[in-house]
Coordinates of C-alpha atoms and ligand atoms in Angstrom, one line a residue:
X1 CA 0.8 28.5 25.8
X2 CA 0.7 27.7 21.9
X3 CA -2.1 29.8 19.9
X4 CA -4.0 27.4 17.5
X5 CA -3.2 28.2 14.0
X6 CA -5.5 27.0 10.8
X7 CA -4.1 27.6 7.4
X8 CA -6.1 27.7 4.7
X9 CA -3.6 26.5 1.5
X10 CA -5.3 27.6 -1.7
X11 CA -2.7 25.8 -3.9
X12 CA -3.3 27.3 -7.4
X13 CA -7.2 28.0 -7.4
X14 CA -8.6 31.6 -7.2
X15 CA -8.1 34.6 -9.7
X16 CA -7.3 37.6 -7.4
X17 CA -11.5 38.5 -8.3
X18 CA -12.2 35.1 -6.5
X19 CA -9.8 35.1 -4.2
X20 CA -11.5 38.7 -2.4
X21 CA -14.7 37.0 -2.5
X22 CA -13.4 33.7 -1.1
X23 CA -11.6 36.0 1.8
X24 CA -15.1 38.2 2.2
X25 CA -16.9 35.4 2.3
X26 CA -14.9 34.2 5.4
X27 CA -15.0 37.1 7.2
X28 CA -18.7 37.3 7.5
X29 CA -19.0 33.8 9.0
X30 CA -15.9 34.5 11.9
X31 CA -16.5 37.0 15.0
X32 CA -13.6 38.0 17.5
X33 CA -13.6 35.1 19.5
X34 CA -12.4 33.0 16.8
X35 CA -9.8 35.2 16.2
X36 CA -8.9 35.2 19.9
X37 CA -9.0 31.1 20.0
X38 CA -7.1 30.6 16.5
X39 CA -4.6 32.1 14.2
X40 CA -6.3 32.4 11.1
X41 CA -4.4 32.5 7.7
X42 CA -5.1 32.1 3.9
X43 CA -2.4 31.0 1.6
X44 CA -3.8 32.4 -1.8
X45 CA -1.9 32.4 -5.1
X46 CA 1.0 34.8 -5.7
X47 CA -1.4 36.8 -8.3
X48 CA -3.6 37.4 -5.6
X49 CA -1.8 38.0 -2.6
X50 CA -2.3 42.0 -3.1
X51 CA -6.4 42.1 -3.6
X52 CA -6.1 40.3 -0.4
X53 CA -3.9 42.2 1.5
X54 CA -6.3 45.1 1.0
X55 CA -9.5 43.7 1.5
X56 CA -8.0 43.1 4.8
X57 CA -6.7 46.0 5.4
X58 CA -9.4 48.2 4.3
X59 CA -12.2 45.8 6.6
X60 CA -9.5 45.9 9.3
X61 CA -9.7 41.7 9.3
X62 CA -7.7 39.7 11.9
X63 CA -7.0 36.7 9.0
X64 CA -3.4 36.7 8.2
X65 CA -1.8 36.6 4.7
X66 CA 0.3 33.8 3.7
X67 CA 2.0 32.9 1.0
X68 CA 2.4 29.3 -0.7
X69 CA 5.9 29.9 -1.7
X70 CA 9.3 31.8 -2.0
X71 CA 12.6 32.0 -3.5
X72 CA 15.2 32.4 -1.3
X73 CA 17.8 34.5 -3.3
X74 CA 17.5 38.2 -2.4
X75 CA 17.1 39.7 -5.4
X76 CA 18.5 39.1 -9.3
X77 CA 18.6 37.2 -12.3
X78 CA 15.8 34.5 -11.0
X79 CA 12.6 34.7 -13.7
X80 CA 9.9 33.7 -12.5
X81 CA 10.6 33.9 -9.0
X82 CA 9.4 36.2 -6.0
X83 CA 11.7 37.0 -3.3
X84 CA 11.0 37.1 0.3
X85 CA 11.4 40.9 0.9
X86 CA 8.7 41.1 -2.0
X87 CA 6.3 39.2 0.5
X88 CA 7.0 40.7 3.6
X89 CA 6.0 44.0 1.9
X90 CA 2.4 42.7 0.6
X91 CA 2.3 42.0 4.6
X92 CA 2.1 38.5 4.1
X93 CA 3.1 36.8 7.6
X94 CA 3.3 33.2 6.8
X95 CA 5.1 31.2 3.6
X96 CA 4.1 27.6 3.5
X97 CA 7.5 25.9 2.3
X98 CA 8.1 22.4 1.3
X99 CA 5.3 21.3 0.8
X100 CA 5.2 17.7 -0.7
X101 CA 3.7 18.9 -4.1
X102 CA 7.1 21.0 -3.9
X103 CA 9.1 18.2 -2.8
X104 CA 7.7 16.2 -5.3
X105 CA 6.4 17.9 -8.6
X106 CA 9.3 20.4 -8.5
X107 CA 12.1 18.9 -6.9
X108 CA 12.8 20.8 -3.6
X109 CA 15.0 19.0 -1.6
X110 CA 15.9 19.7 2.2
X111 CA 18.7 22.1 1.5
X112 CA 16.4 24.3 -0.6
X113 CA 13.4 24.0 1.8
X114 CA 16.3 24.7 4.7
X115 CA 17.7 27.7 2.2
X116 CA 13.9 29.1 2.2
X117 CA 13.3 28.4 5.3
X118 CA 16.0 30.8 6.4
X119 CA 15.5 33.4 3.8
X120 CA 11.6 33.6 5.4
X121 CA 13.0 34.0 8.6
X122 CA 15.4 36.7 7.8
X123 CA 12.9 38.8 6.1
X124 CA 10.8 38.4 9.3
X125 CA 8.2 36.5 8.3
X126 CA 6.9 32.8 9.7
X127 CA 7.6 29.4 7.7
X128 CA 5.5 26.7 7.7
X129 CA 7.6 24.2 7.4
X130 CA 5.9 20.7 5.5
X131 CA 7.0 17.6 6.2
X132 CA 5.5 13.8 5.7
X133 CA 6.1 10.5 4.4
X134 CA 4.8 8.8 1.4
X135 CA 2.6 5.5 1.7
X136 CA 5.1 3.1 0.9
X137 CA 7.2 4.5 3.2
X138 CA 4.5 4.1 6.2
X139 CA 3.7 0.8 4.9
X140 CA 7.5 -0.3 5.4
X141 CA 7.8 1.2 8.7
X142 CA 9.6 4.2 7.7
X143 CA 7.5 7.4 8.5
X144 CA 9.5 8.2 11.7
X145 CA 12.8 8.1 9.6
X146 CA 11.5 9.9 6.6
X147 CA 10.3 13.0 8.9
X148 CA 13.1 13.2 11.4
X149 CA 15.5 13.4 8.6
X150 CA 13.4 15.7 7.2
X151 CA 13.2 17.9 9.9
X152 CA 16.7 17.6 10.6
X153 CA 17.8 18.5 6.5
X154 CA 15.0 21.6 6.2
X155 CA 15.8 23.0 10.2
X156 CA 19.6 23.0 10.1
X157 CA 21.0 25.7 11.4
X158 CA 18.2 27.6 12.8
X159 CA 19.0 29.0 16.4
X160 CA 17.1 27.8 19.0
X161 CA 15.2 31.5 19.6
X162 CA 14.5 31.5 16.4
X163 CA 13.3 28.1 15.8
X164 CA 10.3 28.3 19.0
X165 CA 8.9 30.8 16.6
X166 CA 8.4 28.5 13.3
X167 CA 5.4 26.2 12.6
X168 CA 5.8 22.6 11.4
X169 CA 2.9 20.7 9.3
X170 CA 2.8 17.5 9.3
X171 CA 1.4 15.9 6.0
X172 CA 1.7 12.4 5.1
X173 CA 1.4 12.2 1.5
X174 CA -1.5 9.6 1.5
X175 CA -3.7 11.9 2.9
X176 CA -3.3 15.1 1.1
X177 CA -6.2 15.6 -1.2
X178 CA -7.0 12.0 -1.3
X179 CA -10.0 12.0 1.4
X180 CA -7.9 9.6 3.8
X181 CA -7.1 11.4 6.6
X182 CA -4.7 9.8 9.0
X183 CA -6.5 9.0 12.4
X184 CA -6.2 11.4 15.0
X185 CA -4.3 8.9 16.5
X186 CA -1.5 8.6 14.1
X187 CA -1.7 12.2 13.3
X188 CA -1.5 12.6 16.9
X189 CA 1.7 10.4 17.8
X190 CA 3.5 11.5 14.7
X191 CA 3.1 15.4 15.8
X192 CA 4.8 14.0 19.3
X193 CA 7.4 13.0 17.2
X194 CA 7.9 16.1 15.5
X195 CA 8.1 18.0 18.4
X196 CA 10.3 15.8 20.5
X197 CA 12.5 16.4 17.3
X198 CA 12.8 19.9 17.9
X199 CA 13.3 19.6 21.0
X200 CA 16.4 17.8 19.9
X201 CA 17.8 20.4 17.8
X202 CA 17.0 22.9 20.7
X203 CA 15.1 22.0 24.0
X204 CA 13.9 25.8 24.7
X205 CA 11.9 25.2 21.2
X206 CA 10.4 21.9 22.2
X207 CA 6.9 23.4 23.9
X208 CA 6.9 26.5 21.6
X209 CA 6.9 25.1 18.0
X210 CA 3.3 25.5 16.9
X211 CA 2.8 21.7 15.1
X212 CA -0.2 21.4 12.6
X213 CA -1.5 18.5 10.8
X214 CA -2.6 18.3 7.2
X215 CA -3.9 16.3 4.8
X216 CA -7.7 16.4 3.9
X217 CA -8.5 17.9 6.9
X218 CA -12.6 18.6 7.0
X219 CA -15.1 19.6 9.5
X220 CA -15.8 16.5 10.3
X221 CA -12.5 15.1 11.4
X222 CA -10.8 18.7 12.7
X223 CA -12.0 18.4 16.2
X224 CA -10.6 14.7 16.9
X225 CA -7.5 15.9 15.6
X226 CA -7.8 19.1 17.9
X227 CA -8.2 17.1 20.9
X228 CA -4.4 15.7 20.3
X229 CA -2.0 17.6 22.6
X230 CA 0.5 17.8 19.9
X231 CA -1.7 19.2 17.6
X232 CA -1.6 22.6 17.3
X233 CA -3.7 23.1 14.3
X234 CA -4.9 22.5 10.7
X235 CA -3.1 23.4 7.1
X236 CA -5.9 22.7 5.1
X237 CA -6.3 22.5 1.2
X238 CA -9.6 21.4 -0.4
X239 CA -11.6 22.3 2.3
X240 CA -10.3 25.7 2.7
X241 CA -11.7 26.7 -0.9
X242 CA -15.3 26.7 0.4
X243 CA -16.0 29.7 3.0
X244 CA -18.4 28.0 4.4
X245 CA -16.6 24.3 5.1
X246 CA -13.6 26.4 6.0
X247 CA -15.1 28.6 8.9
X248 CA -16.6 25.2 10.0
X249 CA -13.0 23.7 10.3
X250 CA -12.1 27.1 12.2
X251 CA -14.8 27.0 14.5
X252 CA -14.1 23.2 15.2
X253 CA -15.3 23.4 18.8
X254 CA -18.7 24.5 18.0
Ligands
LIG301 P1 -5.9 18.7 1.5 O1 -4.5 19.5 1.3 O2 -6.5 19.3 2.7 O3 -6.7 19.1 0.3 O4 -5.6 17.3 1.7 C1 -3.7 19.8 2.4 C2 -2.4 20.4 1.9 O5 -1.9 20.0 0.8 O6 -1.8 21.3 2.5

């Protein structure tokens, strides 16, 4: 049985002053039986990963931390960077990696997200692994190809035990932070795909692989998306910034 798993992806908004609030905030509108139905985590900036950390520590919170991204060097001559032992230490669980604004604003390709992907992994902590096509590649029929060369570039080389443990977003481009969700349907039928690709790099993984879509997820459209068998949760931007919206996508049943 796959736990649900929401993500709540910050991107760069939220001082570490805002970002306790924002976490408090949430808190206060979840009880335990969200926390038994869903794996919830918030992706807040580096600069604020350690006010968060103990604000959930100190209030004993079931969210988990997760971080937005990592280098995957060790340690060393890398300014500017943060290395995964340095998030596994802030207790930070999750580290979204390749996500398209990655891919696209700062040039990750799959052997850097594969690299990171690993490097999470080794220091014990979960990747969330983006993937997605771009509109012009949907419109030309492509999206399959796009993601399952994707997933093949970014997942290379992960043993099958370790690869059942990994989550996989699914984000087509078109829809992140544009308001255009993909249909359940789509969304739906593309996380299929995704899985049956796993289960091509290692059938043991197949039914394990927690699979989320994203890409202006709301609390209006969460629950259609839900119902999808293949969809095993939400990584969600915009909407995760309110408290309010995102306990509503969270408690999606309701
Ligand atoms: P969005 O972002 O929900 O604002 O579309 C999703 C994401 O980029 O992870």
């Amino acid at each position: 049985m796959r736990k649900n798993l929401i993500a709540g992806n910050w991107k760069m908004n939220a001082n570490h002053l805002e970002a306790i609030q924002m976490v408090q905030k949430l808190s206060y509108r979840l009880d335990l039986s969200d926390y038994e139905r869903v794996d919830i985590v918030v992706c807040p900036p580096f600069t604020a990963l350690r006010s968060v950390q103990t604000v959930i520590e100190a209030d004993h919170l079931a969210i988990r931390l997760g971080a937005q991204n990592v280098e995957w060097h060790d340690k060393g001559a890398f300014t500017g960077e943060i290395a995964p032992s340095m998030l596994a230490k802030l207790g930070v669980a999750f580290v979204v990696v390749g996500h398209s604004e990655r891919r696209q604003l700062f040039g990750e390709t799959d052997d850097i997200v594969n690299k990171k992907t690993r490097a999470i992994i080794e220091a014990g902590m979960t990747p969330i692994v983006c993937v997605g096509e771009t509109e012009s590649e949907r419109d030309d029929g492509h999206a399959e190809d796009v993601v399952e060369s994707q997933l093949a570039g970014s997942l290379a080389g992960i043993s099958s035990d370790v690869l059942r443990s990994i989550v996989v977003a699914y984000e087509p481009i078109w829809a992140i932070g544009t308001g255009r969700t993909a249909s359940a349907d789509d969304a739906g039928s593309m996380c299929t795909f995704v899985r049956r690709q796993i289960g091509s790099l290692s059938p043991d993984a197949a039914e394990d692989v927690r699979v989320l879509y994203g890409g202006s997820v709301n609390p209006g459209n969460i629950a259609g998306l839900m119902a999808k068998r293949d969809i095993d949760g939400g990584l969600v931007g915009g909407a995760s910034l309110d408290p309010d919206t995102f306990a509503s996508v969270i408690r999606y049943w309701i």
